[in-house]
PDB file of C-alpha atoms in Angstrom:
ATOM      1  CA  MET A   1     -36.896  27.956  61.829  1.00 78.00           C
ATOM      2  CA  THR A   2     -38.767  30.303  64.117  1.00 91.00           C
ATOM      3  CA  ILE A   3     -40.196  29.063  67.420  1.00 94.00           C
ATOM      4  CA  GLN A   4     -43.695  30.421  68.045  1.00 94.00           C
ATOM      5  CA  PRO A   5     -43.730  32.389  71.337  1.00 92.00           C
ATOM      6  CA  ALA A   6     -46.552  30.175  72.670  1.00 94.00           C
ATOM      7  CA  LYS A   7     -44.230  27.159  72.346  1.00 96.00           C
ATOM      8  CA  LEU A   8     -41.367  28.584  74.429  1.00 97.00           C
ATOM      9  CA  SER A   9     -40.551  26.355  77.420  1.00 97.00           C
ATOM     10  CA  ASP A  10     -40.202  28.832  80.283  1.00 98.00           C
ATOM     11  CA  PRO A  11     -43.480  30.579  81.233  1.00 97.00           C
ATOM     12  CA  ALA A  12     -41.788  33.856  82.276  1.00 98.00           C
ATOM     13  CA  VAL A  13     -39.703  34.015  79.096  1.00 98.00           C
ATOM     14  CA  ARG A  14     -42.745  33.121  76.989  1.00 98.00           C
ATOM     15  CA  ALA A  15     -44.681  35.994  78.615  1.00 98.00           C
ATOM     16  CA  PHE A  16     -41.696  38.352  78.104  1.00 98.00           C
ATOM     17  CA  VAL A  17     -41.564  37.647  74.357  1.00 98.00           C
ATOM     18  CA  HIS A  18     -45.341  38.011  74.087  1.00 97.00           C
ATOM     19  CA  ALA A  19     -45.274  41.363  75.942  1.00 98.00           C
ATOM     20  CA  VAL A  20     -42.472  42.676  73.705  1.00 98.00           C
ATOM     21  CA  ASN A  21     -44.194  41.595  70.499  1.00 98.00           C
ATOM     22  CA  SER A  22     -47.614  42.919  71.534  1.00 97.00           C
ATOM     23  CA  HIS A  23     -46.104  46.203  72.842  1.00 97.00           C
ATOM     24  CA  ASP A  24     -47.696  45.561  76.236  1.00 97.00           C
ATOM     25  CA  ARG A  25     -45.619  47.735  78.533  1.00 97.00           C
ATOM     26  CA  GLU A  26     -47.835  47.123  81.566  1.00 97.00           C
ATOM     27  CA  GLY A  27     -47.715  43.360  81.071  1.00 97.00           C
ATOM     28  CA  PHE A  28     -43.955  43.539  80.541  1.00 98.00           C
ATOM     29  CA  MET A  29     -43.385  45.452  83.787  1.00 97.00           C
ATOM     30  CA  ALA A  30     -45.554  42.952  85.704  1.00 98.00           C
ATOM     31  CA  LEU A  31     -43.144  40.168  84.664  1.00 98.00           C
ATOM     32  CA  LEU A  32     -40.171  41.824  86.349  1.00 98.00           C
ATOM     33  CA  ALA A  33     -39.163  41.231  89.946  1.00 98.00           C
ATOM     34  CA  PRO A  34     -38.721  44.339  92.134  1.00 96.00           C
ATOM     35  CA  GLY A  35     -35.259  45.769  91.494  1.00 97.00           C
ATOM     36  CA  ALA A  36     -34.809  43.799  88.252  1.00 98.00           C
ATOM     37  CA  THR A  37     -31.649  44.585  86.282  1.00 98.00           C
ATOM     38  CA  MET A  38     -30.491  44.171  82.697  1.00 98.00           C
ATOM     39  CA  ALA A  39     -27.406  44.423  80.528  1.00 98.00           C
ATOM     40  CA  ASP A  40     -26.915  45.099  76.827  1.00 97.00           C
ATOM     41  CA  ASP A  41     -23.715  43.844  75.180  1.00 96.00           C
ATOM     42  CA  GLY A  42     -22.170  43.299  78.615  1.00 97.00           C
ATOM     43  CA  SER A  43     -22.919  46.748  80.059  1.00 98.00           C
ATOM     44  CA  ASP A  44     -25.536  47.233  82.752  1.00 98.00           C
ATOM     45  CA  GLN A  45     -28.236  49.668  81.644  1.00 98.00           C
ATOM     46  CA  ASP A  46     -30.981  51.680  83.311  1.00 97.00           C
ATOM     47  CA  LEU A  47     -33.857  49.232  82.856  1.00 97.00           C
ATOM     48  CA  ALA A  48     -36.712  51.733  82.426  1.00 95.00           C
ATOM     49  CA  GLU A  49     -34.722  53.907  80.011  1.00 97.00           C
ATOM     50  CA  TRP A  50     -33.511  50.929  77.967  1.00 97.00           C
ATOM     51  CA  ILE A  51     -36.920  49.292  77.533  1.00 97.00           C
ATOM     52  CA  ASP A  52     -38.447  52.615  76.499  1.00 96.00           C
ATOM     53  CA  ARG A  53     -35.727  53.237  73.921  1.00 96.00           C
ATOM     54  CA  GLU A  54     -35.111  49.699  72.628  1.00 96.00           C
ATOM     55  CA  ILE A  55     -38.563  48.123  72.921  1.00 97.00           C
ATOM     56  CA  PHE A  56     -41.590  50.327  73.423  1.00 97.00           C
ATOM     57  CA  SER A  57     -40.881  53.635  71.680  1.00 97.00           C
ATOM     58  CA  SER A  58     -39.139  51.850  68.791  1.00 97.00           C
ATOM     59  CA  HIS A  59     -41.625  48.990  68.221  1.00 97.00           C
ATOM     60  CA  GLY A  60     -39.310  46.151  69.245  1.00 97.00           C
ATOM     61  CA  HIS A  61     -40.071  42.648  67.975  1.00 98.00           C
ATOM     62  CA  MET A  62     -38.486  39.248  68.680  1.00 97.00           C
ATOM     63  CA  GLU A  63     -38.457  36.254  66.322  1.00 97.00           C
ATOM     64  CA  VAL A  64     -37.022  33.385  68.382  1.00 98.00           C
ATOM     65  CA  ASP A  65     -34.854  30.937  66.425  1.00 97.00           C
ATOM     66  CA  ASN A  66     -33.556  28.753  69.247  1.00 97.00           C
ATOM     67  CA  GLU A  67     -33.901  28.203  72.987  1.00 98.00           C
ATOM     68  CA  SER A  68     -31.607  26.453  75.463  1.00 97.00           C
ATOM     69  CA  GLY A  69     -30.899  26.461  79.186  1.00 97.00           C
ATOM     70  CA  GLY A  70     -34.374  25.221  80.026  1.00 96.00           C
ATOM     71  CA  GLY A  71     -35.889  27.962  77.901  1.00 97.00           C
ATOM     72  CA  ARG A  72     -33.984  30.766  79.620  1.00 98.00           C
ATOM     73  CA  VAL A  73     -31.491  31.399  76.824  1.00 98.00           C
ATOM     74  CA  LEU A  74     -32.828  32.536  73.457  1.00 98.00           C
ATOM     75  CA  LEU A  75     -31.279  33.204  70.079  1.00 98.00           C
ATOM     76  CA  ALA A  76     -33.566  35.643  68.311  1.00 98.00           C
ATOM     77  CA  ARG A  77     -33.787  38.038  65.443  1.00 97.00           C
ATOM     78  CA  TYR A  78     -34.611  41.307  67.150  1.00 97.00           C
ATOM     79  CA  SER A  79     -35.851  44.294  65.225  1.00 97.00           C
ATOM     80  CA  ASN A  80     -36.880  47.823  66.098  1.00 97.00           C
ATOM     81  CA  ASP A  81     -37.293  51.149  64.340  1.00 96.00           C
ATOM     82  CA  ALA A  82     -33.902  52.393  65.582  1.00 91.00           C
ATOM     83  CA  TRP A  83     -31.585  49.570  64.507  1.00 90.00           C
ATOM     84  CA  GLY A  84     -33.446  47.398  62.022  1.00 95.00           C
ATOM     85  CA  GLU A  85     -32.957  43.653  62.512  1.00 97.00           C
ATOM     86  CA  MET A  86     -30.049  41.908  64.218  1.00 96.00           C
ATOM     87  CA  ARG A  87     -29.268  38.463  65.612  1.00 97.00           C
ATOM     88  CA  THR A  88     -29.339  38.654  69.388  1.00 98.00           C
ATOM     89  CA  LYS A  89     -28.845  36.386  72.375  1.00 98.00           C
ATOM     90  CA  TRP A  90     -31.035  36.768  75.469  1.00 98.00           C
ATOM     91  CA  ARG A  91     -30.345  35.219  78.870  1.00 98.00           C
ATOM     92  CA  PHE A  92     -32.925  35.358  81.657  1.00 98.00           C
ATOM     93  CA  THR A  93     -32.709  34.878  85.420  1.00 98.00           C
ATOM     94  CA  VAL A  94     -36.110  33.884  86.789  1.00 98.00           C
ATOM     95  CA  ASP A  95     -36.818  33.987  90.531  1.00 97.00           C
ATOM     96  CA  ASP A  96     -38.623  31.249  92.439  1.00 96.00           C
ATOM     97  CA  ASP A  97     -41.852  33.270  92.207  1.00 95.00           C
ATOM     98  CA  GLY A  98     -41.645  33.146  88.399  1.00 97.00           C
ATOM     99  CA  ARG A  99     -40.650  36.767  87.857  1.00 98.00           C
ATOM    100  CA  ILE A 100     -37.608  37.875  85.872  1.00 98.00           C
ATOM    101  CA  SER A 101     -34.929  39.408  88.104  1.00 98.00           C
ATOM    102  CA  ARG A 102     -32.382  39.977  85.332  1.00 98.00           C
ATOM    103  CA  PHE A 103     -32.054  39.717  81.601  1.00 98.00           C
ATOM    104  CA  GLU A 104     -29.022  40.185  79.421  1.00 98.00           C
ATOM    105  CA  THR A 105     -29.027  40.741  75.708  1.00 98.00           C
ATOM    106  CA  GLY A 106     -26.469  41.436  73.029  1.00 96.00           C
ATOM    107  CA  GLN A 107     -25.545  40.705  69.467  1.00 95.00           C
ATOM    108  CA  ALA A 108     -25.132  37.012  68.707  1.00 94.00           C
TER     109      ALA A 108
END
């Protein structure tokens, strides 16, 4: 069963999913802490390049199936124009100021 983004527990993660699904690049970038990092399938990636390729230029979309870790770990069906749909796991590190300093994703 899909969890509606508005019902996600962690405010930063909730805003992240909303920004991805509404293709709001500006809103997405505002959620990230300065110097934020990310990894895909265990390999660190260039954040700006990755989000362009995997989210914004390819119409990325997240359907969240499960959350854990206080809302900072998601199991989601992720789809984009490049890869179609796949089951993915997302793990977020949120700073004290509520901004995301790191996220990691990969196939689940």
